[in-house]
Tab-separated table of C-alpha atoms in Angstrom:
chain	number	residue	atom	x	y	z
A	1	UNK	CA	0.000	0.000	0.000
A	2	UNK	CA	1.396	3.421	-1.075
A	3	UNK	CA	1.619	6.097	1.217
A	4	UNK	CA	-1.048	9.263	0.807
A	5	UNK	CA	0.895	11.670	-1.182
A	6	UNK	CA	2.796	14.050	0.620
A	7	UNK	CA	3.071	11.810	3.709
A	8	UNK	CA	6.719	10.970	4.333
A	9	UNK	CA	6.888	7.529	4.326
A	10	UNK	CA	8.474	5.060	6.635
A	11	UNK	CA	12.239	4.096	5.739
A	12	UNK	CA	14.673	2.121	6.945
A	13	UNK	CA	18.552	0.167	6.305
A	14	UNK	CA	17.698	-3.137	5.645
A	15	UNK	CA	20.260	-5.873	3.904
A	16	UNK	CA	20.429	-9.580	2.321
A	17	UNK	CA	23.312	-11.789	1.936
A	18	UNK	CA	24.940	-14.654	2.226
A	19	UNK	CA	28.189	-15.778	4.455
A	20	UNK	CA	30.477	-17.974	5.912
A	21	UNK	CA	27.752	-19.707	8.128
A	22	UNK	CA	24.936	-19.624	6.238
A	23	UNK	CA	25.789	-20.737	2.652
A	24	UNK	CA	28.881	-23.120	1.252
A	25	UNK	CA	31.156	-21.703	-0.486
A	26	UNK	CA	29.674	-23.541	-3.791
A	27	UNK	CA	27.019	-20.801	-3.383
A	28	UNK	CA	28.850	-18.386	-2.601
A	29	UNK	CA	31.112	-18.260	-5.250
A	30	UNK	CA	28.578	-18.346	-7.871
A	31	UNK	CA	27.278	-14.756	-6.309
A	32	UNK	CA	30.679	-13.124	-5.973
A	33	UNK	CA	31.196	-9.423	-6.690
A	34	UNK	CA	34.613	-9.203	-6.142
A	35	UNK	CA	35.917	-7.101	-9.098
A	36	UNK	CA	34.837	-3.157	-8.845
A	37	UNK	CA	32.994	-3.803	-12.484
A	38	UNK	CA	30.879	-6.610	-11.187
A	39	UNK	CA	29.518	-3.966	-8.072
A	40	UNK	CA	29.196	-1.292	-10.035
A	41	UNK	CA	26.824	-3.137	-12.986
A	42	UNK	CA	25.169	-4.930	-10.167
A	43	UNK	CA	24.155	-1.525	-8.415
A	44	UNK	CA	23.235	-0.261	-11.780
A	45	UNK	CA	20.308	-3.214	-11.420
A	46	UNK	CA	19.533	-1.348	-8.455
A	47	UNK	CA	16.385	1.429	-8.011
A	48	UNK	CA	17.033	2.091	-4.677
A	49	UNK	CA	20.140	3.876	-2.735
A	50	UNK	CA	22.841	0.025	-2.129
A	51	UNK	CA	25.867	-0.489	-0.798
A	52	UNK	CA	27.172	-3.842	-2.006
A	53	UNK	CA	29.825	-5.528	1.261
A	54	UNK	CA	31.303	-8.299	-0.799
A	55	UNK	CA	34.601	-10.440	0.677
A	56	UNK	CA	35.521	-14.491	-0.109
A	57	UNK	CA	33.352	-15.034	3.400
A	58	UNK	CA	30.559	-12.539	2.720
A	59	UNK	CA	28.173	-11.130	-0.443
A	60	UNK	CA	25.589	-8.406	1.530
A	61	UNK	CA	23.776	-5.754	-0.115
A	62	UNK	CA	22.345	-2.714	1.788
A	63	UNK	CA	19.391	-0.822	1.217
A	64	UNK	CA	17.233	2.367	2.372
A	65	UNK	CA	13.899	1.921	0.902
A	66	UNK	CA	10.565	2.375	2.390
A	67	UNK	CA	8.511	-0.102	4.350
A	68	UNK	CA	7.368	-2.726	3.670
A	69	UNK	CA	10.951	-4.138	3.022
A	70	UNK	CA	10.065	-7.470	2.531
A	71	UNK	CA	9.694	-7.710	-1.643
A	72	UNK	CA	12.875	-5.186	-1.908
A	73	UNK	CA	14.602	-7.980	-0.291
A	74	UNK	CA	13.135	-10.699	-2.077
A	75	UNK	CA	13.590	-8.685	-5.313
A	76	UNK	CA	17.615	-8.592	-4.021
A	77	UNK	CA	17.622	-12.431	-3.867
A	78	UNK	CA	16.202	-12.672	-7.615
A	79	UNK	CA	19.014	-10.580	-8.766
A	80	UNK	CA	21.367	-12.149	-6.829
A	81	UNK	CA	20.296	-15.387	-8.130
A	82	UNK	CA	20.146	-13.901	-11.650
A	83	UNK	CA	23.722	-13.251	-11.379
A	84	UNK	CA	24.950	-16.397	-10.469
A	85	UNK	CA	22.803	-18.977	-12.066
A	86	UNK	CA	20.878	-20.253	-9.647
A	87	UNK	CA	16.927	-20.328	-8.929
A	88	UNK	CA	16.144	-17.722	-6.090
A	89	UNK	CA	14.672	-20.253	-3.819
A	90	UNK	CA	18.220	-21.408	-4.062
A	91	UNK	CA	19.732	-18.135	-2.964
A	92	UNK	CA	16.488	-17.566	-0.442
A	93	UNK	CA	17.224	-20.676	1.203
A	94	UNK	CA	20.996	-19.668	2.382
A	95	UNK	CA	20.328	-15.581	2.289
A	96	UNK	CA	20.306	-13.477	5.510
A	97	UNK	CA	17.873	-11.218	5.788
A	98	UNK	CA	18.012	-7.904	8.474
A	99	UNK	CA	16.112	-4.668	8.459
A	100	UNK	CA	16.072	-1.650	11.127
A	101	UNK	CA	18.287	-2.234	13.778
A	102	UNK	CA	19.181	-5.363	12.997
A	103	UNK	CA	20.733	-4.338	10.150
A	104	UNK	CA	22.340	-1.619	11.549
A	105	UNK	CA	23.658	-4.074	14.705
A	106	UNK	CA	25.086	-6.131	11.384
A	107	UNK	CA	26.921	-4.108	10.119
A	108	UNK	CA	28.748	-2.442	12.676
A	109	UNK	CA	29.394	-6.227	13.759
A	110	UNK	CA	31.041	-6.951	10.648
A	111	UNK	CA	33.209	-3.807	10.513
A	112	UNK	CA	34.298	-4.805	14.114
A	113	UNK	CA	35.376	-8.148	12.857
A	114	UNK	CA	32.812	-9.696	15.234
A	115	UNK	CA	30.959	-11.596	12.300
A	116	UNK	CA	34.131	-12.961	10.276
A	117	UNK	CA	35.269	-16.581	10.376
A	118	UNK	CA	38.762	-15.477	12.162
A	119	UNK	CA	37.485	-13.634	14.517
A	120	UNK	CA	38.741	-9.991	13.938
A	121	UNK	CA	40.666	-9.988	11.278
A	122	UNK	CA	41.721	-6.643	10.215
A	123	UNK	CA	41.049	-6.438	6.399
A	124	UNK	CA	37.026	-6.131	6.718
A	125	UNK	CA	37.766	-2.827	7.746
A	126	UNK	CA	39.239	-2.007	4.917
A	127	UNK	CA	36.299	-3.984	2.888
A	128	UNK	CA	33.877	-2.127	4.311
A	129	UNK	CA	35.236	1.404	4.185
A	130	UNK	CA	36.058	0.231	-0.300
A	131	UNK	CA	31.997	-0.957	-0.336
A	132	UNK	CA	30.988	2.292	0.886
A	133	UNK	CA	33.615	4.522	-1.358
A	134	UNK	CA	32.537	2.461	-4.674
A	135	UNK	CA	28.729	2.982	-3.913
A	136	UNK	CA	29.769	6.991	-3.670
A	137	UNK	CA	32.214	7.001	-6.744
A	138	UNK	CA	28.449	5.554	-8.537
A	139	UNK	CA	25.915	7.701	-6.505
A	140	UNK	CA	24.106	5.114	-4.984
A	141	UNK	CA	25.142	5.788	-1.294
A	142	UNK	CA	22.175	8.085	0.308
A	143	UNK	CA	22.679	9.879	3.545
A	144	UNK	CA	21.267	6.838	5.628
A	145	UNK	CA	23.960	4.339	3.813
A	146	UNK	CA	26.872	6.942	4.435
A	147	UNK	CA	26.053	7.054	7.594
A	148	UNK	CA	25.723	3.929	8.453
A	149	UNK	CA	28.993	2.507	6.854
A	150	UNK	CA	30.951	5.903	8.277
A	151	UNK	CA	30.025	4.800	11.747
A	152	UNK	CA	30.831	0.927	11.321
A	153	UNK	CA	34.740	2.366	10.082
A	154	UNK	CA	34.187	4.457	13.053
A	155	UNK	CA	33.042	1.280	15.194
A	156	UNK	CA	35.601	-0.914	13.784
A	157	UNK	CA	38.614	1.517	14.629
A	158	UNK	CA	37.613	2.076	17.791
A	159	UNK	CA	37.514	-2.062	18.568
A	160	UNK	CA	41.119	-1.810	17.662
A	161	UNK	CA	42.508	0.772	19.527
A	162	UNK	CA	40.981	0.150	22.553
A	163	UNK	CA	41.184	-3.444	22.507
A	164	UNK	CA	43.564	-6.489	21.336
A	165	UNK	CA	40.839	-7.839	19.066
A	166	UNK	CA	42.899	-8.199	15.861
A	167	UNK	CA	45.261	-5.592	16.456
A	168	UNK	CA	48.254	-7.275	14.205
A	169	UNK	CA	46.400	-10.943	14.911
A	170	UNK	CA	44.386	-13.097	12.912
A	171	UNK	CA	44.000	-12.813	9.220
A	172	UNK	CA	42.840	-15.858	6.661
A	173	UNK	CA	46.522	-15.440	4.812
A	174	UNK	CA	47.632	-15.669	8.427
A	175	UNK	CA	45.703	-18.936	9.059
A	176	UNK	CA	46.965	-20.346	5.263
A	177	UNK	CA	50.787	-20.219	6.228
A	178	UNK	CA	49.607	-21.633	9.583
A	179	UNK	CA	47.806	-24.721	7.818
A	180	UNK	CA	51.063	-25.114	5.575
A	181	UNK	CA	53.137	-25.292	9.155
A	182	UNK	CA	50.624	-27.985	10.687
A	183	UNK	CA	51.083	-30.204	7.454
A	184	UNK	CA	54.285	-30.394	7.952
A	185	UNK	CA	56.045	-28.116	5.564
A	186	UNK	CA	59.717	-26.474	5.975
A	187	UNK	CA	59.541	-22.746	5.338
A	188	UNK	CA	63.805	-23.049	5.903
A	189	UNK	CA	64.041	-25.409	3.152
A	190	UNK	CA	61.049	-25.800	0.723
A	191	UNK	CA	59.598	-22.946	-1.746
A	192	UNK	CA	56.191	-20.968	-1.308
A	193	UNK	CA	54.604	-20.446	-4.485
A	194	UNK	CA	52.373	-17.519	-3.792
A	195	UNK	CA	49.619	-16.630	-7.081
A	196	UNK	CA	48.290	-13.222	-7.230
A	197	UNK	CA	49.151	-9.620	-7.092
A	198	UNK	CA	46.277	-8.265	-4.705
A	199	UNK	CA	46.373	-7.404	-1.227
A	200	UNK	CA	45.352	-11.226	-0.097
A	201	UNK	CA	48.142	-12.267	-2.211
A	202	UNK	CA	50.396	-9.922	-0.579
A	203	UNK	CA	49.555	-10.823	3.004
A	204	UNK	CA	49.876	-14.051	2.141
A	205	UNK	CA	53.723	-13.210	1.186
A	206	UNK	CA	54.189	-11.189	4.442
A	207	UNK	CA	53.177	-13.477	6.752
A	208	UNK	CA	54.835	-16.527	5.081
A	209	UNK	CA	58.124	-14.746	5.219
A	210	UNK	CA	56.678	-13.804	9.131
A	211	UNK	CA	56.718	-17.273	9.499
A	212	UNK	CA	60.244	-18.333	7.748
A	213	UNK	CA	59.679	-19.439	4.311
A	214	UNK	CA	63.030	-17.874	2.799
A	215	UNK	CA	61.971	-18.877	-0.715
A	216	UNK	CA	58.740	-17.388	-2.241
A	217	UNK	CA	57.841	-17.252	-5.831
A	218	UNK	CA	54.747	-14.781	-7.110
A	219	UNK	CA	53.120	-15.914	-9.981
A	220	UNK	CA	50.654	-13.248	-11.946
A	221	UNK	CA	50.155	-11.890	-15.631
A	222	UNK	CA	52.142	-9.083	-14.931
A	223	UNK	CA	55.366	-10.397	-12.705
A	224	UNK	CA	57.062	-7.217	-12.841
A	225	UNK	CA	54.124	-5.632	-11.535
A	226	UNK	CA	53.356	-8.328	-8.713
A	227	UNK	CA	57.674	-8.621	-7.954
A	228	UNK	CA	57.526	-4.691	-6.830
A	229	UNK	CA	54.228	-5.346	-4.583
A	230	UNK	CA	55.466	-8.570	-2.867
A	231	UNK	CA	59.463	-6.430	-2.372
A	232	UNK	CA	56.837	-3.345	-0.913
A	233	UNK	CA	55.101	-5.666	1.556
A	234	UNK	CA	58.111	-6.596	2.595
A	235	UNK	CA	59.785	-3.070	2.868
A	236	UNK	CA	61.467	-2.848	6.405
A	237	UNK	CA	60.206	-6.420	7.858
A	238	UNK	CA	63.351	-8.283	6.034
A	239	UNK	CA	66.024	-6.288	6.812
A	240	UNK	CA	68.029	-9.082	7.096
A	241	UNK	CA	67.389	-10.034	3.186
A	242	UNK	CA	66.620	-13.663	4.327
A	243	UNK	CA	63.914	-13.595	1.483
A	244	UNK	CA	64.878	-14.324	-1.510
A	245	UNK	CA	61.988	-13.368	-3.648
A	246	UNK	CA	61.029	-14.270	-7.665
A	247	UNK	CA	58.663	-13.611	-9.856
A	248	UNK	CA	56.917	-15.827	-12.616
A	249	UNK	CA	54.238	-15.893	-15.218
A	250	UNK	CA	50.945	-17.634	-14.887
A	251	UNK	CA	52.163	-19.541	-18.040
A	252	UNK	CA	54.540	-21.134	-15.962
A	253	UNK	CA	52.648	-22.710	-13.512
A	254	UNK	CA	52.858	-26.735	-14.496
A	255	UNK	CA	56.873	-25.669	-13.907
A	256	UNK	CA	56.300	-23.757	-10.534
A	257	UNK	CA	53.989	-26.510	-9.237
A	258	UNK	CA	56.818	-29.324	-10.375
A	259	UNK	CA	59.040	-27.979	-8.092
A	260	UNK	CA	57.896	-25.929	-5.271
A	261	UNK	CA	56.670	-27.140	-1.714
A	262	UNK	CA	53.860	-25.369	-1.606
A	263	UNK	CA	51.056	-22.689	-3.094
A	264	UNK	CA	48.664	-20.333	-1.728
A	265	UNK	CA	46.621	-18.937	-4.197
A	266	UNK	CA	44.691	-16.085	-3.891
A	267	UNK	CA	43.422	-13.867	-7.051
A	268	UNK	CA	40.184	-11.867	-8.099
A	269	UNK	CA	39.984	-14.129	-11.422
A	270	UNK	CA	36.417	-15.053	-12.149
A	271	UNK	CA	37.680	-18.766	-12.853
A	272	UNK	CA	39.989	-21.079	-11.943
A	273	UNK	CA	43.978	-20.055	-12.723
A	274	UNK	CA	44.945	-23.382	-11.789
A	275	UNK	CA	43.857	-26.172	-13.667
A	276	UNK	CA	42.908	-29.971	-12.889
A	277	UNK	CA	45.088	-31.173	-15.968
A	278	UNK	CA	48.398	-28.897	-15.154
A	279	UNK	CA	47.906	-29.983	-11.330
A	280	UNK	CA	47.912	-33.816	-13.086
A	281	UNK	CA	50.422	-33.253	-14.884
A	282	UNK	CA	52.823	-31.134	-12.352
A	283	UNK	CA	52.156	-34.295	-9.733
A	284	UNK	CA	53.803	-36.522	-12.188
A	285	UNK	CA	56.684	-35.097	-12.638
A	286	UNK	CA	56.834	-34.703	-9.019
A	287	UNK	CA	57.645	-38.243	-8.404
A	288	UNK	CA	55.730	-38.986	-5.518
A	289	UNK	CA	56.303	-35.896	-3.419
A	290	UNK	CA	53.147	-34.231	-2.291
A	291	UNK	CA	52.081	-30.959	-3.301
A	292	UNK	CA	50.184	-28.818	-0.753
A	293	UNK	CA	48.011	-25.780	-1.752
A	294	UNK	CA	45.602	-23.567	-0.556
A	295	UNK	CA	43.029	-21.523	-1.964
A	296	UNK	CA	42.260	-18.458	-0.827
A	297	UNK	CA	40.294	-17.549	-3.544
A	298	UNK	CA	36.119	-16.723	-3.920
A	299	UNK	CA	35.265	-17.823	-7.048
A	300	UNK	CA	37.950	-20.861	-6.638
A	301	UNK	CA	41.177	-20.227	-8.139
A	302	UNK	CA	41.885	-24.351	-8.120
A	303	UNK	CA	40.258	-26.482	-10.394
A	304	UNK	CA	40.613	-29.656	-8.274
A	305	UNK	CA	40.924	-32.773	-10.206
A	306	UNK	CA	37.936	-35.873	-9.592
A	307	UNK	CA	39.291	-38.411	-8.442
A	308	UNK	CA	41.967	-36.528	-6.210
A	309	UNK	CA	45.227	-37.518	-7.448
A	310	UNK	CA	48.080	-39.442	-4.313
A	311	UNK	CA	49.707	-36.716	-2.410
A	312	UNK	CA	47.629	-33.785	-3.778
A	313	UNK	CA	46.226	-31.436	-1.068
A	314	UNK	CA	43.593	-28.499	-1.040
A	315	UNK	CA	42.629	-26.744	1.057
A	316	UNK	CA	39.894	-23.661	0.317
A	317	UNK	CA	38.694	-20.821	2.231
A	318	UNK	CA	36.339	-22.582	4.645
A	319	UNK	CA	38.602	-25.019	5.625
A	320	UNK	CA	40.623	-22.947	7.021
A	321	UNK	CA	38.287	-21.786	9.975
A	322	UNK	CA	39.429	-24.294	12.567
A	323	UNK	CA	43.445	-23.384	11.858
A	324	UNK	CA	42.985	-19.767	12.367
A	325	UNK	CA	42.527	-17.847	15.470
A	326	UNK	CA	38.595	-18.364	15.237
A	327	UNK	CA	39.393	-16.890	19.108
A	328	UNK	CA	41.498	-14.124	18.930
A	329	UNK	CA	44.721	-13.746	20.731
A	330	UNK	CA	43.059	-11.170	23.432
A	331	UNK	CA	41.061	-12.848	26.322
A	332	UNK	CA	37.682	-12.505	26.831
A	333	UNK	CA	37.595	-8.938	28.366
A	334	UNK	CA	38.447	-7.521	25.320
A	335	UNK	CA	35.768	-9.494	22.505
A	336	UNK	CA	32.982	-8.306	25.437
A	337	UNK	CA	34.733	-4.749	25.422
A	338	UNK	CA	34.701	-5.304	21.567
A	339	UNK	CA	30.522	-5.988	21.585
A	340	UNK	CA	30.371	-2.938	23.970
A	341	UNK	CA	31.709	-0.443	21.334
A	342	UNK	CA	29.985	-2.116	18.452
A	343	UNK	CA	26.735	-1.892	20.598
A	344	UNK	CA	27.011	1.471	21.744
A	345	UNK	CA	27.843	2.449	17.564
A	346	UNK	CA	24.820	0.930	16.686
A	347	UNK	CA	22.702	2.673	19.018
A	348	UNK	CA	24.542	6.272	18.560
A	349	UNK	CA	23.466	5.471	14.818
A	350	UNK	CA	19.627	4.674	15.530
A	351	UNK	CA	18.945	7.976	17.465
A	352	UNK	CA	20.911	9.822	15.002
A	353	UNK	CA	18.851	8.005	11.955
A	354	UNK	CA	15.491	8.948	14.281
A	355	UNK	CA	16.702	12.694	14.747
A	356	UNK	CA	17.475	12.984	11.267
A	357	UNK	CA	14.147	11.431	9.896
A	358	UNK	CA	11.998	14.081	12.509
A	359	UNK	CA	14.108	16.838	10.885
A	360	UNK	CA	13.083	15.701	7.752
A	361	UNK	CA	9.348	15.432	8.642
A	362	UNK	CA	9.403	18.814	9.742
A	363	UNK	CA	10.593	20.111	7.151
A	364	UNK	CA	8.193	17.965	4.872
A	365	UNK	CA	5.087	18.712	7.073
A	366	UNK	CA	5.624	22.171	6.823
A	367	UNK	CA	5.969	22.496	2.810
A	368	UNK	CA	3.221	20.502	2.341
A	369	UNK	CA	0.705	22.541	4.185
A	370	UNK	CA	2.383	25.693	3.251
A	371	UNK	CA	1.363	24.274	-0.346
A	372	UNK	CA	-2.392	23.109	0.417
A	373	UNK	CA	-2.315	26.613	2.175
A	374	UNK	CA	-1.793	28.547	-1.117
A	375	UNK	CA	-4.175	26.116	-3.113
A	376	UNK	CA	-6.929	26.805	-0.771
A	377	UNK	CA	-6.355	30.199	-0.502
A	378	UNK	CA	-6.288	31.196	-4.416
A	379	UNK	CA	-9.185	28.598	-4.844
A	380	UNK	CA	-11.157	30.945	-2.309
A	381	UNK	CA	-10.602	34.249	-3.634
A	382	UNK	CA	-11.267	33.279	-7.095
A	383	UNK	CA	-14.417	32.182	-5.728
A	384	UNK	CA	-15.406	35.372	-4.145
A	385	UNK	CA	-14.589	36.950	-7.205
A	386	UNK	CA	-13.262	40.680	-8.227
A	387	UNK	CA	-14.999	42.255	-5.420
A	388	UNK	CA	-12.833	42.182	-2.598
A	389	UNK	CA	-10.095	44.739	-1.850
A	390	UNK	CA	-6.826	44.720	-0.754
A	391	UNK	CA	-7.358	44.771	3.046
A	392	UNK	CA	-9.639	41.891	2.646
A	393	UNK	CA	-7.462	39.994	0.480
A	394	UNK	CA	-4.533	40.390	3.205
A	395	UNK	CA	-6.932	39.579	6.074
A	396	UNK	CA	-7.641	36.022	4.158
A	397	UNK	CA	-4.370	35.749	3.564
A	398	UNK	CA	-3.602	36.415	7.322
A	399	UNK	CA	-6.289	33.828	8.700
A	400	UNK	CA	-5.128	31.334	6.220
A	401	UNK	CA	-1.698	31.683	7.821
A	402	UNK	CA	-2.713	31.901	11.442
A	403	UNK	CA	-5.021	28.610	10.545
A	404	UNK	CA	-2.183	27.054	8.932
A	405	UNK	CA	0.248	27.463	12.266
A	406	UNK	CA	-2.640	26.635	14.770
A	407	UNK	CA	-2.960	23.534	13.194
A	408	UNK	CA	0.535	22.345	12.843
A	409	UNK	CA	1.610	23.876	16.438
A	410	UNK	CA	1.566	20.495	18.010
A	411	UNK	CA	2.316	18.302	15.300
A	412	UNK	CA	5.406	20.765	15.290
A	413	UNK	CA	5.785	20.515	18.808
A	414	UNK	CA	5.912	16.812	18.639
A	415	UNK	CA	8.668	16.340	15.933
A	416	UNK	CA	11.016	18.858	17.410
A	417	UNK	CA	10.777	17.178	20.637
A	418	UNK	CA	11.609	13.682	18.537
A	419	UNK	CA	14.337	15.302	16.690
A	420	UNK	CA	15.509	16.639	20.130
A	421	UNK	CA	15.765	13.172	21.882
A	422	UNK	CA	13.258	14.098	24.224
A	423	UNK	CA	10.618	11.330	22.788
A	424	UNK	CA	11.041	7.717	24.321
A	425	UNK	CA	11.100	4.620	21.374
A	426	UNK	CA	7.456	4.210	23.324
A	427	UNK	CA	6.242	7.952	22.916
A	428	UNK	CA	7.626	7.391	19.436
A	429	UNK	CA	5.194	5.167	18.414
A	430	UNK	CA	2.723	6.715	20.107
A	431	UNK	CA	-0.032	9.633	18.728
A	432	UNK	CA	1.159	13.183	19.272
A	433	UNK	CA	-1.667	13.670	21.490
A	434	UNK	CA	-1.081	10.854	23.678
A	435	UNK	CA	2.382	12.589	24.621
A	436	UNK	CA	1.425	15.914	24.968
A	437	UNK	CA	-1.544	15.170	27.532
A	438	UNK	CA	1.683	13.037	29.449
A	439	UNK	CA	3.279	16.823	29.572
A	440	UNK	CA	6.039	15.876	27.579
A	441	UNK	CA	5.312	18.569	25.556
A	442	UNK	CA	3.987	21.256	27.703
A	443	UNK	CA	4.913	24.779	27.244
């Protein structure tokens, strides 16, 4: 049901999406938006103000529409469906849905690193501050949505400078060298084969040299390109020059995979960079010796081979859970300290949201009867005809105005004490009558 024209209606942030916990990753990589392209043409899909949150744990897309929210969210699903080949009852039956605070709570939760697999890990910070810049750069972030992901940077900040939760901790590259180590591999004496040139890849090249691997090869389209990155991420943290660091082409991969001990992969390619019949054919000519790998990667970057060849290994993104630090390095004090500030964000932004939308209802409340006001008031004179004079005309005019106010005084009244915090969520829902017989209102 529409809304009587000229009656602000009743908005609020609500999302959909899909994570770690409530969809595989077969899912979820069918409904990746990792590149900037794929966001931007997805929001073009879009009618109403989006912010599109998508990470290899997490696809969520954010929305300020009008009540009721329930088809906008359904009509999300389709697309998201659309998108990824699938039937929406398949998407519906993994998606997440929040509106109103829950949303909000959400959010803020996920900037926090509350809501990620490794609990706190530092780059959804960064994810979420990128979501909200590329909805801007396309002018699909309203006020509410700038808000809103603003305060969850804000949120997430604060959780790591007044607490330990994943203040240089956890990350998924992190738990990848970390699964290498528990399998058994030498960093001293084997060679990492790291594949990508993105900021995954290059975590993943940090932290394995972190962690001792002297040898690490990065493999891209553009070596040159992904050489300078890997020597930049490791710019003052091998001062030693115990790394000795290479680069190679993705055309060289059945060679890299011959010979090296291990591989984390981890690009934004839409398909597979490693395939089933180079991994076949690398394992041969490595005579028996196992080859370990892990994929980072959302879509997959490793086309695993059926039947799994002898001494082949994979691991992928959700696998990796249980070797991270799924409980962060700080003690419990500091995750409740951490829901504390995400908590208090979320509410800061509600009364905030319910300020701004009284300010905006006063404002709306007021043009509209300023507007009926003038309608009524030519309709009348031209009614009365030629006859009247000046005076009278300005004595209409004056009642008209005086009517206008009278009428509006405690609507007024009402809203300004809503936009001034003075209204409890109760009064809120409440008639503006009911309030101002409690003497909320007087004076």
């Amino acid at each position: 049901m529409k809304p009587a024209q000229g009656v602000l209606p009743q908005r609020q942030v609500a999302m959909v999406g899909l994570d770690w916990r409530s969809a595989p990753l077969a899912v979820r990589e069918r409904l990746q938006l990792g590149r900037e392209d794929q966001v931007l043409h997805f929001l073009g899909q879009l009618p109403w103000p989006a912010v599109v949150l998508a990470t290899c744990h997490r696809v969520e897309v954010y929305v300020h529409v009008a009540a009721p929210v329930e088809p906008v969210l359904a009509e999300l699903e389709r697309l998201l469906a659309g998108r990824g080949g699938l039937s929406p009852a398949a998407v519906t039956a993994h998606a997440i849905r929040r509106n109103g605070e829950a949303a909000v709570r959400h959010l803020v939760e996920v900037a926090c690193g509350l809501q990620s697999a490794v609990l706190g890990e530092p780059q959804i910070l960064g994810q979420v501050r990128a979501a909200l810049e590329l909805a801007r750069r396309a002018q699909r972030a309203d006020w509410a949505l700038h808000r809103l992901f603003e305060r969850a940077v804000h949120a997430g900040k604060e959780v790591r400078t007044q607490t330990r939760l994943g203040r240089g901790g956890p990350s998924l590259a992190r738990a990848a060298v970390r699964r290498l180590a528990e399998a058994g591999l030498d960093g001293a004496r084997e060679e990492l084969v790291v594949v990508g040139s993105g900021e995954m890849a290059m975590l993943a090249v940090r932290e394995a040299a972190a962690a001792g691997w002297r040898r690490i090869i990065v493999c891209a389209r553009r070596p040159d390109q992904a050489l300078a990155r890997a020597e930049a991420a490791l710019a003052g943290r091998d001062r030693a020059g115990a790394v000795a660091l290479g680069a190679r082409a993705i055309g060289e991969m059945e060679e890299l995979l011959a010979g090296c001990g291990a591989v984390i992969s981890a690009t934004t390619a839409p398909g597979p960079v490693i395939l089933a019949p180079v991994l076949r054919r690398a394992l041969e000519r490595r005579a028996g010796r196992r080859l370990c790998v892990v994929d980072l990667a959302v879509p997959r970057d490793v086309e695993v081979p059926d039947p799994l060849p002898a001494g082949l290994h994979v691991w992928s993104v959700d696998e990796l859970v249980p070797a991270g630090d799924s409980v962060a390095l700080s003690g419990p004090e500091d995750l409740e300290r951490a829901r504390a500030l995400a908590a208090g964000e979320a509410a800061a932004y509600l009364e905030w949201y319910r300020q701004r939308r009284a300010v905006d209802a006063l404002r709306d409340l007021r043009r509209q009867a300023d507007a009926i006001r003038e309608e009524e008031l030519a309709l009348a004179l031209r009614r009365l005809g030629d006859g009247l004079s000046e005076a009278q005309r300005e004595v209409l005019a004056r009642m008209a105005h005086r009517l206008t106010n009278k009428l509006l005084h405690l609507p007024m009244l009402y809203l300004k004490a809503v936009a001034a915090g003075e209204v409890t969520q109760e009064e809120h829902r409440a008639p503006p009558q009911a309030v101002s017989s409690a003497g909320r209102l007087a004076g």
